[in-house]
Amino acid sequence: MPTITFVSPDGTTHRVAAAPGASAMETAVKFGVPGIVGECGGGLACATCHVFVDPDQIGRTGPAADFEEEMLEDAETAPTPCSRLACQIRMTPDLDGLTLTIAPRQ
Ligand code: FES
């Protein structure tokens, strides 16, 4: 199973294993990773799953899609080129070792 390391704004790390096909948001919520709210359940309607992909890994996830970028513009924390909504990152074996820093305000 692909692992994800979530980095909290205070630097605390949480390394968890994603079920096949689960999103990064679903994985964070399942393991109680603090800071990922996922209020809309992955419906692309809340931006409470805002994360920053490690800059060295953005090529693996790809950047946010156009519709995702629109949601990120309304996020509580200003987006960067590495911003993604964790509910839109579908975990596949090739994403093993992904590092996602949780936005300080959701
Ligand atoms: Fe609502 Fe990701 S959980 S946009």
PDB file of C-alpha atoms and ligand atoms in Angstrom:
ATOM      1  CA  MET A   1       0.000   0.000   0.000  1.00  0.00           C
ATOM      2  CA  PRO A   2       1.350   3.456  -0.840  1.00  0.00           C
ATOM      3  CA  THR A   3       2.451   5.452   2.167  1.00  0.00           C
ATOM      4  CA  ILE A   4       1.894   9.154   2.719  1.00  0.00           C
ATOM      5  CA  THR A   5       3.740  11.361   5.172  1.00  0.00           C
ATOM      6  CA  PHE A   6       1.561  14.246   6.320  1.00  0.00           C
ATOM      7  CA  VAL A   7       3.472  17.151   7.851  1.00  0.00           C
ATOM      8  CA  SER A   8       1.492  19.335  10.255  1.00  0.00           C
ATOM      9  CA  PRO A   9       2.126  23.078  10.342  1.00  0.00           C
ATOM     10  CA  ASP A  10       4.068  22.569  13.612  1.00  0.00           C
ATOM     11  CA  GLY A  11       6.365  20.054  11.917  1.00  0.00           C
ATOM     12  CA  THR A  12       4.813  16.909  13.399  1.00  0.00           C
ATOM     13  CA  THR A  13       4.779  14.063  10.897  1.00  0.00           C
ATOM     14  CA  HIS A  14       2.191  11.328  10.448  1.00  0.00           C
ATOM     15  CA  ARG A  15       3.115   8.407   8.185  1.00  0.00           C
ATOM     16  CA  VAL A  16       0.123   6.359   7.080  1.00  0.00           C
ATOM     17  CA  ALA A  17      -0.633   3.701   4.468  1.00  0.00           C
ATOM     18  CA  ALA A  18      -3.396   4.432   1.951  1.00  0.00           C
ATOM     19  CA  ALA A  19      -5.886   1.782   0.887  1.00  0.00           C
ATOM     20  CA  PRO A  20      -5.795   1.122  -2.855  1.00  0.00           C
ATOM     21  CA  GLY A  21      -7.761   3.801  -4.669  1.00  0.00           C
ATOM     22  CA  ALA A  22      -8.378   5.932  -1.586  1.00  0.00           C
ATOM     23  CA  SER A  23      -7.750   9.644  -1.788  1.00  0.00           C
ATOM     24  CA  ALA A  24      -5.133  11.326   0.364  1.00  0.00           C
ATOM     25  CA  MET A  25      -7.972  13.133   2.199  1.00  0.00           C
ATOM     26  CA  GLU A  26      -9.838   9.886   2.933  1.00  0.00           C
ATOM     27  CA  THR A  27      -6.605   8.378   4.211  1.00  0.00           C
ATOM     28  CA  ALA A  28      -5.909  11.340   6.523  1.00  0.00           C
ATOM     29  CA  VAL A  29      -9.443  11.289   7.941  1.00  0.00           C
ATOM     30  CA  LYS A  30      -9.349   7.507   8.435  1.00  0.00           C
ATOM     31  CA  PHE A  31      -6.183   7.773  10.518  1.00  0.00           C
ATOM     32  CA  GLY A  32      -7.220  10.925  12.364  1.00  0.00           C
ATOM     33  CA  VAL A  33      -4.449  13.074  10.964  1.00  0.00           C
ATOM     34  CA  PRO A  34      -5.119  16.500  12.512  1.00  0.00           C
ATOM     35  CA  GLY A  35      -5.673  19.455  10.213  1.00  0.00           C
ATOM     36  CA  ILE A  36      -7.386  17.680   7.332  1.00  0.00           C
ATOM     37  CA  VAL A  37     -11.090  18.307   7.777  1.00  0.00           C
ATOM     38  CA  GLY A  38     -12.577  17.034   4.531  1.00  0.00           C
ATOM     39  CA  GLU A  39     -15.876  18.729   5.312  1.00  0.00           C
ATOM     40  CA  CYS A  40     -17.577  17.991   1.978  1.00  0.00           C
ATOM     41  CA  GLY A  41     -16.435  14.376   1.880  1.00  0.00           C
ATOM     42  CA  GLY A  42     -14.430  14.852  -1.277  1.00  0.00           C
ATOM     43  CA  GLY A  43     -17.118  16.645  -3.242  1.00  0.00           C
ATOM     44  CA  LEU A  44     -14.784  19.458  -4.262  1.00  0.00           C
ATOM     45  CA  ALA A  45     -16.920  21.966  -2.412  1.00  0.00           C
ATOM     46  CA  CYS A  46     -15.033  23.039   0.704  1.00  0.00           C
ATOM     47  CA  ALA A  47     -11.225  23.301   0.315  1.00  0.00           C
ATOM     48  CA  THR A  48     -10.784  21.994   3.868  1.00  0.00           C
ATOM     49  CA  CYS A  49      -8.290  19.414   2.621  1.00  0.00           C
ATOM     50  CA  HIS A  50      -5.693  21.879   1.321  1.00  0.00           C
ATOM     51  CA  VAL A  51      -2.164  20.483   1.264  1.00  0.00           C
ATOM     52  CA  PHE A  52       1.173  21.457  -0.236  1.00  0.00           C
ATOM     53  CA  VAL A  53       2.873  18.696  -2.201  1.00  0.00           C
ATOM     54  CA  ASP A  54       6.612  18.464  -1.593  1.00  0.00           C
ATOM     55  CA  PRO A  55       8.074  20.582  -4.423  1.00  0.00           C
ATOM     56  CA  ASP A  56      10.295  17.673  -5.471  1.00  0.00           C
ATOM     57  CA  GLN A  57       7.199  15.490  -5.867  1.00  0.00           C
ATOM     58  CA  ILE A  58       4.764  17.794  -7.657  1.00  0.00           C
ATOM     59  CA  GLY A  59       5.707  16.093 -10.911  1.00  0.00           C
ATOM     60  CA  ARG A  60       4.362  12.825  -9.504  1.00  0.00           C
ATOM     61  CA  THR A  61       0.937  14.133  -8.502  1.00  0.00           C
ATOM     62  CA  GLY A  62       0.665  16.774 -11.185  1.00  0.00           C
ATOM     63  CA  PRO A  63      -0.615  20.270 -10.436  1.00  0.00           C
ATOM     64  CA  ALA A  64      -4.184  21.123  -9.497  1.00  0.00           C
ATOM     65  CA  ALA A  65      -6.724  20.851 -12.294  1.00  0.00           C
ATOM     66  CA  ASP A  66      -8.581  23.995 -13.383  1.00  0.00           C
ATOM     67  CA  PHE A  67     -11.697  23.274 -11.301  1.00  0.00           C
ATOM     68  CA  GLU A  68      -9.503  22.452  -8.298  1.00  0.00           C
ATOM     69  CA  GLU A  69      -7.589  25.716  -8.695  1.00  0.00           C
ATOM     70  CA  GLU A  70     -10.860  27.611  -8.519  1.00  0.00           C
ATOM     71  CA  MET A  71     -11.636  26.032  -5.147  1.00  0.00           C
ATOM     72  CA  LEU A  72      -8.099  26.696  -3.922  1.00  0.00           C
ATOM     73  CA  GLU A  73      -8.498  30.395  -4.674  1.00  0.00           C
ATOM     74  CA  ASP A  74     -11.106  30.486  -1.884  1.00  0.00           C
ATOM     75  CA  ALA A  75      -9.033  28.428   0.578  1.00  0.00           C
ATOM     76  CA  GLU A  76      -8.298  29.902   4.002  1.00  0.00           C
ATOM     77  CA  THR A  77      -4.553  29.596   3.365  1.00  0.00           C
ATOM     78  CA  ALA A  78      -3.305  31.229   0.166  1.00  0.00           C
ATOM     79  CA  PRO A  79      -2.435  28.588  -2.435  1.00  0.00           C
ATOM     80  CA  THR A  80       1.010  28.076  -3.958  1.00  0.00           C
ATOM     81  CA  PRO A  81       2.015  26.267  -7.177  1.00  0.00           C
ATOM     82  CA  CYS A  82       2.344  23.109  -5.040  1.00  0.00           C
ATOM     83  CA  SER A  83      -1.163  23.361  -3.566  1.00  0.00           C
ATOM     84  CA  ARG A  84      -3.583  20.510  -4.083  1.00  0.00           C
ATOM     85  CA  LEU A  85      -6.860  19.437  -2.559  1.00  0.00           C
ATOM     86  CA  ALA A  86      -6.063  16.128  -0.877  1.00  0.00           C
ATOM     87  CA  CYS A  87      -9.449  14.721  -1.903  1.00  0.00           C
ATOM     88  CA  GLN A  88      -8.326  15.002  -5.524  1.00  0.00           C
ATOM     89  CA  ILE A  89      -5.109  13.007  -5.050  1.00  0.00           C
ATOM     90  CA  ARG A  90      -6.000   9.385  -5.735  1.00  0.00           C
ATOM     91  CA  MET A  91      -3.382   7.144  -4.167  1.00  0.00           C
ATOM     92  CA  THR A  92      -1.770   4.676  -6.537  1.00  0.00           C
ATOM     93  CA  PRO A  93       1.347   2.541  -5.986  1.00  0.00           C
ATOM     94  CA  ASP A  94       3.491   5.027  -7.911  1.00  0.00           C
ATOM     95  CA  LEU A  95       2.688   7.694  -5.315  1.00  0.00           C
ATOM     96  CA  ASP A  96       4.299   5.658  -2.536  1.00  0.00           C
ATOM     97  CA  GLY A  97       6.356   7.931  -0.297  1.00  0.00           C
ATOM     98  CA  LEU A  98       4.369  11.084  -1.026  1.00  0.00           C
ATOM     99  CA  THR A  99       4.900  13.964   1.408  1.00  0.00           C
ATOM    100  CA  LEU A 100       2.047  16.419   1.932  1.00  0.00           C
ATOM    101  CA  THR A 101       2.271  19.449   4.201  1.00  0.00           C
ATOM    102  CA  ILE A 102      -1.070  20.449   5.672  1.00  0.00           C
ATOM    103  CA  ALA A 103      -2.116  24.057   5.128  1.00  0.00           C
ATOM    104  CA  PRO A 104      -2.154  25.940   8.461  1.00  0.00           C
ATOM    105  CA  ARG A 105      -5.751  27.145   8.086  1.00  0.00           C
ATOM    106  CA  GLN A 106      -8.500  25.087   6.458  1.00  0.00           C
TER     107      GLN A 106
HETATM  108 FE1  FES B   1     -13.958  19.210   0.331  1.00  0.00          FE
HETATM  109 FE2  FES B   1     -11.613  18.231  -0.579  1.00  0.00          FE
HETATM  110  S1  FES B   1     -12.849  17.466   1.028  1.00  0.00           S
HETATM  111  S2  FES B   1     -12.762  19.920  -1.329  1.00  0.00           S
END
